[in-house]
Structure formats: structure tokens, C-alpha cells
CSV table of N, CA, C and O in Angstrom, one decimal:
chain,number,residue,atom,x,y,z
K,1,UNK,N,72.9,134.5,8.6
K,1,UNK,CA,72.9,133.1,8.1
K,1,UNK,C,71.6,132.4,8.5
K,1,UNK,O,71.1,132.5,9.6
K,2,UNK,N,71.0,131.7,7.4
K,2,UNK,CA,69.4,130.9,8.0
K,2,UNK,C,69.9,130.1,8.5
K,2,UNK,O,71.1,129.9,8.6
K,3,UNK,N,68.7,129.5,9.2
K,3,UNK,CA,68.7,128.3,10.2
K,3,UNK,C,68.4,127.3,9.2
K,3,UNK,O,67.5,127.4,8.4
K,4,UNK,N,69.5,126.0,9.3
K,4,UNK,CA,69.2,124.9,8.3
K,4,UNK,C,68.0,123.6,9.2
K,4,UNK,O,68.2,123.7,10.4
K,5,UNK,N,67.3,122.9,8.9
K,5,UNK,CA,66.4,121.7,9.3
K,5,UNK,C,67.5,120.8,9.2
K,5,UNK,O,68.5,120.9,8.5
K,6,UNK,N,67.4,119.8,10.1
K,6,UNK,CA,68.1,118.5,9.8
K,6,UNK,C,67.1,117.4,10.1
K,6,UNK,O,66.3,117.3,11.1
K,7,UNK,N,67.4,116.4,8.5
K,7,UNK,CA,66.6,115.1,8.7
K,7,UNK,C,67.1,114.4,9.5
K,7,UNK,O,68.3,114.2,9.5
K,8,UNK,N,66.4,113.8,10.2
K,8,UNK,CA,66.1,113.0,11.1
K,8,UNK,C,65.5,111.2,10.9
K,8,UNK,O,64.4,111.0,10.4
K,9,UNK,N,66.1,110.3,11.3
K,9,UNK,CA,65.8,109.0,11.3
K,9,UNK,C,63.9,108.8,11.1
K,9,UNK,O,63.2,108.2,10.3
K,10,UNK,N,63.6,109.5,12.1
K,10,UNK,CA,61.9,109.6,11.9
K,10,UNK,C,61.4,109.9,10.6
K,10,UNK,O,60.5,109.3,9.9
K,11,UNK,N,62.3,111.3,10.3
K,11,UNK,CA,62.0,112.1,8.9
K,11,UNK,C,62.0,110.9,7.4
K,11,UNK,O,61.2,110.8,6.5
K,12,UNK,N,63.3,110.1,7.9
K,12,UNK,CA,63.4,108.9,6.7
K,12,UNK,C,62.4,107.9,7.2
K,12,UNK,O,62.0,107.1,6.4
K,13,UNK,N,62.0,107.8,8.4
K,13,UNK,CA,60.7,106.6,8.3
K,13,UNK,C,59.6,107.5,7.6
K,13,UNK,O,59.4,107.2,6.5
K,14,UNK,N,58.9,108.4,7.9
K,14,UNK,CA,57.7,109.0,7.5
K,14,UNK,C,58.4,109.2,6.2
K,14,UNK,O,57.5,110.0,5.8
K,15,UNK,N,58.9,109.1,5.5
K,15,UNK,CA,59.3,109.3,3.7
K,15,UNK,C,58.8,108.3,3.1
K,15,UNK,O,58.0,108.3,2.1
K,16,UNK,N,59.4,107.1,3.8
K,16,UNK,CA,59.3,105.8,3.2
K,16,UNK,C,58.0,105.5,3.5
K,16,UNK,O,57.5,104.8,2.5
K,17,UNK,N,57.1,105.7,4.7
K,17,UNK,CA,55.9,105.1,4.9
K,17,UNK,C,54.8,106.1,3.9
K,17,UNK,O,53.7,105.7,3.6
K,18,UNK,N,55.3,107.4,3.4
K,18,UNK,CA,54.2,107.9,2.5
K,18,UNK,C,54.9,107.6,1.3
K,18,UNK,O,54.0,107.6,0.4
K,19,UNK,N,55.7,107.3,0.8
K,19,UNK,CA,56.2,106.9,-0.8
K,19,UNK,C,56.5,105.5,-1.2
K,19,UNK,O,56.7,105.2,-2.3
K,20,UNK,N,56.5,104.7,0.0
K,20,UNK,CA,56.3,103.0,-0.4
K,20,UNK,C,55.2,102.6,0.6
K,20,UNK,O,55.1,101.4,0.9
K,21,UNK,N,54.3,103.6,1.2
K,21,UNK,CA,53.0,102.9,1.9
K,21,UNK,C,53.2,101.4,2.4
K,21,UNK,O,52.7,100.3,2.2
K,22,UNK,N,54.1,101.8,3.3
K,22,UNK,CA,54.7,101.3,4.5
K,22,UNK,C,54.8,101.2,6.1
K,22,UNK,O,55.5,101.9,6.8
K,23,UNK,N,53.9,100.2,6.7
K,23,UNK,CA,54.0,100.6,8.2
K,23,UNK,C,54.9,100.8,8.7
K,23,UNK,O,56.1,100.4,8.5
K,24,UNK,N,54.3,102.2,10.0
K,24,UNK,CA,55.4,102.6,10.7
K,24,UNK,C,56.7,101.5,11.3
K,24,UNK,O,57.9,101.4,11.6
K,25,UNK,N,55.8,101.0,11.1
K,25,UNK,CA,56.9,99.5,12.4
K,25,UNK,C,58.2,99.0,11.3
K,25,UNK,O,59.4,98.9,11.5
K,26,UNK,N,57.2,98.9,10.1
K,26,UNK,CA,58.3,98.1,9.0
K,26,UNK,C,59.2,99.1,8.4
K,26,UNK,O,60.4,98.8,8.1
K,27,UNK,N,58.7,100.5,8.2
K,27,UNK,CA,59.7,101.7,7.8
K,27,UNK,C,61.3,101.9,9.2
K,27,UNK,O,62.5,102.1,9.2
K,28,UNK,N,60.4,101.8,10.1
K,28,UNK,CA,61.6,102.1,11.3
K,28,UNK,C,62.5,101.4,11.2
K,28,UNK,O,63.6,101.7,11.3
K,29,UNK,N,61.7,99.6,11.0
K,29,UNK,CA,63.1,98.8,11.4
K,29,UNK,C,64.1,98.8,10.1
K,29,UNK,O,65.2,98.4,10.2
K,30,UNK,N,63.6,99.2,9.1
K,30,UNK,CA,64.2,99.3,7.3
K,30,UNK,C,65.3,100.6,7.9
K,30,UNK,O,66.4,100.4,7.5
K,31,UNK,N,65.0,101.6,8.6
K,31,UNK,CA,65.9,103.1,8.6
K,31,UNK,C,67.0,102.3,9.8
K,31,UNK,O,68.2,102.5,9.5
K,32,UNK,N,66.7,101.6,10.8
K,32,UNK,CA,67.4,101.6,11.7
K,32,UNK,C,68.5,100.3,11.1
K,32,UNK,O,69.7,100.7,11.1
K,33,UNK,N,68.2,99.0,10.5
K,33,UNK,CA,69.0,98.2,9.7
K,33,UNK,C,69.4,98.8,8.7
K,33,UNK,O,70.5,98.2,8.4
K,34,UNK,N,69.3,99.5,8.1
K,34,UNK,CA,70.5,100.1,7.3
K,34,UNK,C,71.3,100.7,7.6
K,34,UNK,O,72.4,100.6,7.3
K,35,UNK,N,70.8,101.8,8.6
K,35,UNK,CA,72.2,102.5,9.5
K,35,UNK,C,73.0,101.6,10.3
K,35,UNK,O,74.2,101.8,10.4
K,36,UNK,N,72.5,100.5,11.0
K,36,UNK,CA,73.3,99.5,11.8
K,36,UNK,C,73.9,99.0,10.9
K,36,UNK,O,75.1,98.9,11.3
K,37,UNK,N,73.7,98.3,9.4
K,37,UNK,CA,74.7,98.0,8.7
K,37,UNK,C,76.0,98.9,8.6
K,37,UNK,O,77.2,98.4,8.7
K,38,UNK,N,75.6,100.5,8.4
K,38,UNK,CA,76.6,101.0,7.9
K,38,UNK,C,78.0,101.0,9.2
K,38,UNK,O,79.1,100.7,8.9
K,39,UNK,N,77.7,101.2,10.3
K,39,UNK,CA,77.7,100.9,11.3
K,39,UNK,C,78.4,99.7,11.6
K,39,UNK,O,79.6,99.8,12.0
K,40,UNK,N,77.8,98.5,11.6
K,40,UNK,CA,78.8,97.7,11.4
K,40,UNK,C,79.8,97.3,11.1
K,40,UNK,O,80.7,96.8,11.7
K,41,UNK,N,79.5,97.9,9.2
K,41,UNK,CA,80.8,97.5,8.7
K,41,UNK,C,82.2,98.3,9.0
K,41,UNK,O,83.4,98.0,9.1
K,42,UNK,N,81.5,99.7,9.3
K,42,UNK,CA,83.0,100.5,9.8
K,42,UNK,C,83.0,100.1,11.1
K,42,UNK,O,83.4,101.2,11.4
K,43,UNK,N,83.0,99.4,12.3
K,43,UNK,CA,83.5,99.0,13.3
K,43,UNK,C,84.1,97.4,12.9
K,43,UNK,O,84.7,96.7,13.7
K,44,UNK,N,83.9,97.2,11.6
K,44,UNK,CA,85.1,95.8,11.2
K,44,UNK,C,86.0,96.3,10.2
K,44,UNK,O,86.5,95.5,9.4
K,45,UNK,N,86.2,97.6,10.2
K,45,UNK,CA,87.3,98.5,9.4
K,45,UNK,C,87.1,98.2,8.3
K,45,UNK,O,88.0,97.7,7.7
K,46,UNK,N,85.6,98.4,7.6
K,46,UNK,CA,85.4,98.1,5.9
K,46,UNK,C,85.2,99.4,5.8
K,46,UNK,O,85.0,100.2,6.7
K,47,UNK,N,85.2,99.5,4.8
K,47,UNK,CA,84.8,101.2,4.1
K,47,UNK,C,83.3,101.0,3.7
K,47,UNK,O,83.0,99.9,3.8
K,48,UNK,N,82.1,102.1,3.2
K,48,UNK,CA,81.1,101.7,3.0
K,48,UNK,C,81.1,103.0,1.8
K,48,UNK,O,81.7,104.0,1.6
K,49,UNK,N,79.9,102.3,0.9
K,49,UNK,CA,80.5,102.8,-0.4
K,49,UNK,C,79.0,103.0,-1.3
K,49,UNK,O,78.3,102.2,-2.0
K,50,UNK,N,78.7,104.2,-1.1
K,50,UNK,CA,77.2,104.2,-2.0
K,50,UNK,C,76.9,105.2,-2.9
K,50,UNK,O,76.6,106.4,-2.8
K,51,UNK,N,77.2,104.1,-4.5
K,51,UNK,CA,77.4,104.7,-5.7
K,51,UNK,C,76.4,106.2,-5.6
K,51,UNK,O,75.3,106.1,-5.0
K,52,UNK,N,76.7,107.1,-6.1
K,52,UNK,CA,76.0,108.4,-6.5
K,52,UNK,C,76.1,108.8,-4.8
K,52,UNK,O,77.0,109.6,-4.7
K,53,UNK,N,75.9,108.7,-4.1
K,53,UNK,CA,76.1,109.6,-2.9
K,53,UNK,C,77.4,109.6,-2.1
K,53,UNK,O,77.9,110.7,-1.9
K,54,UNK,N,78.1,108.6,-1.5
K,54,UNK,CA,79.1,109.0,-1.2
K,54,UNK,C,80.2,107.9,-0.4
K,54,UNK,O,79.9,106.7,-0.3
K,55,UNK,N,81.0,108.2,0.0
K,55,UNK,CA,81.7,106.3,1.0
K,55,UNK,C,82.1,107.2,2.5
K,55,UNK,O,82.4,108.3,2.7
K,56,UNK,N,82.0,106.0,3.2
K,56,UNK,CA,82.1,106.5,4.6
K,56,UNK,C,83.5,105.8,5.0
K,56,UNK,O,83.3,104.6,4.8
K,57,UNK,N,84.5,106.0,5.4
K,57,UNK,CA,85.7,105.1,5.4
K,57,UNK,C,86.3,105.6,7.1
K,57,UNK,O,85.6,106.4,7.8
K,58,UNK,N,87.3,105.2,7.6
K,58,UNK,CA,87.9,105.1,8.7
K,58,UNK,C,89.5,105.2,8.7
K,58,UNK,O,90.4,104.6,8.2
K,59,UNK,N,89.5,106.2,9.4
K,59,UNK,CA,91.0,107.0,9.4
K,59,UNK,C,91.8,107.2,11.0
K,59,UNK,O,91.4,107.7,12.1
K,60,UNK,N,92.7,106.7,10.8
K,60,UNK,CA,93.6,106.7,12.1
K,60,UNK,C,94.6,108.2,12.1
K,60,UNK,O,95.4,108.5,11.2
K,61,UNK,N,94.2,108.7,13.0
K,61,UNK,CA,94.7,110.2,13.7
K,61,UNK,C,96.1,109.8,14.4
K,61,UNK,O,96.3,108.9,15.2
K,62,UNK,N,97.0,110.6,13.8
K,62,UNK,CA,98.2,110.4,14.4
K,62,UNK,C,98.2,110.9,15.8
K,62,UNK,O,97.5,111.9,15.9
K,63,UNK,N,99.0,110.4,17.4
K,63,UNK,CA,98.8,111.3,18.8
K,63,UNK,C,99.9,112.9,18.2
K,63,UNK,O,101.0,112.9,17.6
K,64,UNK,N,99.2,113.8,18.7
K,64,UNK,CA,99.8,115.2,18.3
K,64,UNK,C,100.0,116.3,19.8
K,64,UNK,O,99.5,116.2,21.0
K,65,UNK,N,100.8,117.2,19.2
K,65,UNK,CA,100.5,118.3,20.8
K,65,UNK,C,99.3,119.0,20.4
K,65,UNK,O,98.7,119.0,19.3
K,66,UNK,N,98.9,119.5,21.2
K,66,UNK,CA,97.5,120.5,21.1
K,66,UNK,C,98.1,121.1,21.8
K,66,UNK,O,99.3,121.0,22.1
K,67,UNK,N,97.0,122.1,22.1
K,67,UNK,CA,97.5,123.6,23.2
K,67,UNK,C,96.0,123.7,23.5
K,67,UNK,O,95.3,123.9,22.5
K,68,UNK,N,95.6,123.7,24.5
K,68,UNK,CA,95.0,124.1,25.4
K,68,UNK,C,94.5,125.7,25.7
K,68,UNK,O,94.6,126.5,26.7
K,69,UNK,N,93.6,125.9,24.4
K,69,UNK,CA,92.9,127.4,24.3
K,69,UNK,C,93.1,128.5,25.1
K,69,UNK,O,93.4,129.6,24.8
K,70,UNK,N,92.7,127.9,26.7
K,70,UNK,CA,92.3,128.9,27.7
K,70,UNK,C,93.7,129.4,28.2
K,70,UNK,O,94.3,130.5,28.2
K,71,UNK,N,93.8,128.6,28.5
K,71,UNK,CA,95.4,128.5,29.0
K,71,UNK,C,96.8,128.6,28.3
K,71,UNK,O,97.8,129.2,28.8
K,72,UNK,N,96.8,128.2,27.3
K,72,UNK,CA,97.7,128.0,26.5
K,72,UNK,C,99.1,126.6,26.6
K,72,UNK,O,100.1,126.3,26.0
K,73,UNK,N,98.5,126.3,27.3
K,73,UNK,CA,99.3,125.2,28.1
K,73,UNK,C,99.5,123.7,27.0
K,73,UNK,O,98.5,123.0,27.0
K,74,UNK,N,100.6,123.1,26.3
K,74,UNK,CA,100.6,122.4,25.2
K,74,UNK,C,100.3,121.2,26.2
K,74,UNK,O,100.8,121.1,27.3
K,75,UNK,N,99.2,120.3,25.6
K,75,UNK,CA,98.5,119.1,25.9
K,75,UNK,C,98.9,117.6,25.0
K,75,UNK,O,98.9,117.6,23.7
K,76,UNK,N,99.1,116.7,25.5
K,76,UNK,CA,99.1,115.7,24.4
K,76,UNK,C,98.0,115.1,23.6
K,76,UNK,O,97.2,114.7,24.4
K,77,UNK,N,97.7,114.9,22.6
K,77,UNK,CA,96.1,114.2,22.1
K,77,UNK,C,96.5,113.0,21.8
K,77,UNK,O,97.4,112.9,20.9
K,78,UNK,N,96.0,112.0,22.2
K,78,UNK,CA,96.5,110.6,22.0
K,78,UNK,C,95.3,110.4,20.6
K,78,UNK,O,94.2,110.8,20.5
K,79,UNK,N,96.2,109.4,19.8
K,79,UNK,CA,95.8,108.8,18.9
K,79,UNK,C,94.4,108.2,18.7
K,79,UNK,O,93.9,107.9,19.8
K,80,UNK,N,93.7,108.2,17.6
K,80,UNK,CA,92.1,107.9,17.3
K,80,UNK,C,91.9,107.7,16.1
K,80,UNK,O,92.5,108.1,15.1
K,81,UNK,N,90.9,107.0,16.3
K,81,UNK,CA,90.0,107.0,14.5
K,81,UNK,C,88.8,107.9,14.6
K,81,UNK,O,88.2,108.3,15.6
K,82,UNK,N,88.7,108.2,13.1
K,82,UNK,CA,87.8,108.9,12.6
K,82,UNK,C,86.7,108.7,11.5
K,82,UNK,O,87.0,108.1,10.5
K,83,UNK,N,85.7,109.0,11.6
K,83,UNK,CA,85.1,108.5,10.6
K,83,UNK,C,85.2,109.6,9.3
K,83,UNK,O,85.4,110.8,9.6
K,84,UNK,N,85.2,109.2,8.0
K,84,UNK,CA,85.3,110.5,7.2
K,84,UNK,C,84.3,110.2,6.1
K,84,UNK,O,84.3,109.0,5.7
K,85,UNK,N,83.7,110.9,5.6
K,85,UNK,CA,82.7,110.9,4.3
K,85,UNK,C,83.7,111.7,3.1
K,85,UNK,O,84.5,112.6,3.3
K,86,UNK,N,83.3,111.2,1.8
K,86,UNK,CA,83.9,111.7,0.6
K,86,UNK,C,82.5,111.3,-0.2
K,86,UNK,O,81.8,110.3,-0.4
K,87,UNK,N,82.4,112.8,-0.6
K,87,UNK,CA,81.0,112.7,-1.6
K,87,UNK,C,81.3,112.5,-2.9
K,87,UNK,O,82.2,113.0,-3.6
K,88,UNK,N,80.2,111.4,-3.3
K,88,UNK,CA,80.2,110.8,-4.6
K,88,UNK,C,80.3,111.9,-5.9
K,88,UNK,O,80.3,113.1,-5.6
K,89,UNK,N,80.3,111.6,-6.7
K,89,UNK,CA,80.1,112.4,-7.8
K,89,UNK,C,78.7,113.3,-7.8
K,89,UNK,O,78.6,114.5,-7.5
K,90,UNK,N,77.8,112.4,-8.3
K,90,UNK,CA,76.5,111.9,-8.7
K,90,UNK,C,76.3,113.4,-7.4
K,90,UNK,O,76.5,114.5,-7.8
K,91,UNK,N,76.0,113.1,-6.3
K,91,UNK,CA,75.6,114.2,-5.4
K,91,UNK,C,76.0,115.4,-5.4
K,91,UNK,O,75.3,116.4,-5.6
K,92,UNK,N,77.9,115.4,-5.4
K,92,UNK,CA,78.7,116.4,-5.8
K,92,UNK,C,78.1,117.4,-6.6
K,92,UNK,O,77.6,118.4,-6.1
K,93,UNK,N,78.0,117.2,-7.8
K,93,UNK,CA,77.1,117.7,-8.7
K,93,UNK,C,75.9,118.4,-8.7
K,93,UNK,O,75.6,119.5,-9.3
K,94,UNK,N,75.0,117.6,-7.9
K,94,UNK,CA,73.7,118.3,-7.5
K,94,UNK,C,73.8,118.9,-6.3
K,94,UNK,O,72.7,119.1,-5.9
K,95,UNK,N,74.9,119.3,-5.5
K,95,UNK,CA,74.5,119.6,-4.4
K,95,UNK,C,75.5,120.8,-4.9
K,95,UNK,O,75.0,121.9,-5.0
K,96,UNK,N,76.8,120.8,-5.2
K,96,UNK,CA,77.7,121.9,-5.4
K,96,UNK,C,78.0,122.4,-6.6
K,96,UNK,O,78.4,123.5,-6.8
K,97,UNK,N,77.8,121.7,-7.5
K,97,UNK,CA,78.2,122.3,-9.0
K,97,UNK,C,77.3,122.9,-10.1
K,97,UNK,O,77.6,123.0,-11.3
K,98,UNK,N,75.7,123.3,-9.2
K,98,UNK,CA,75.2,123.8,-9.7
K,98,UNK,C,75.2,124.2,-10.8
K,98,UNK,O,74.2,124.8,-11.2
């Protein structure tokens, strides 16, 4: 299996400062406010929703038994949220349905 690259917050400033010739300063704070929005709105239980790529929404985990790998020993998992992504169409498409 190859080794995949992962972009990086840096990766999306240096994009933006060579394709909207953009200072570093004004690219960073543009990458970092948009992630704090998204951010935001799921810590006030909104969904976030970006036509052609995809929505990021918030899901409550029911508490369940587990079991405890090593051991085998049944554990309780207390209840949580989750974040979950569902990909847009628009991406779907270009990324899977070649």
C-alpha cells in the first residue's frame, strides 16, 4: 500500500498565497477563520454544509458494552458525540465514481 501525503493548514495557506497572491499573515488568518467557523457552528449543534463537497453534522453515540481486547473483560462506554462527514455529490463523483 503507498504512503498517502496529508494537506495540511500550512499546505492551504501557501495555495492561497500563490493563487490569490496573498500574504502569509492574511492567508493564515483566512485558513484558521474558516476552520474556527466550522468549528463553531458544530459546538452550537448546527450542521455545516458545503455545496459540492460535503456537511459535517453531529451525532450522539448511544452508552454501549465494549469488551476490552486484551482481556476480554466487558467494559461500559458511556455516551458521546461524534463528528461525521457525508460527501457531497459534486466530490463523490470526482473522487469515487470515476
Amino acid at each position: 500500500m503507498e504512503t498517502m501525503e496529508t494537506l495540511t493548514k500550512a499546505d492551504l495557506s501557501k495555495h492561497l498565497i500563490e493563487n490569490l497572491e496573498m500574504a502569509k499573515k492574511d492567508a493564515d488568518l483566512m485558513v484558521n477563520s474558516f476552520l474556527d467557523s466550522i468549528v463553531e457552528s458544530l459546538h452550537r449543534g448546527e450542521g455545516v454544509e458545503l455545496r459540492g463537497f460535503g456537511s459535517f453534522r453531529l451525532r450522539d453515540r448511544k452508552a454501549r458494552q465494549g469488551r476490552n481486547p486484551r482481556s476480554g473483560q466487558s467494559i461500559h462506554v458511556p455516551p458521546k458525540r461524534v463528528v461525521y462527514f457525508k460527501l457531497g455529490k459534486e466530490l463523490r463523483s470526482r473522487l469515487i465514481d470515476e
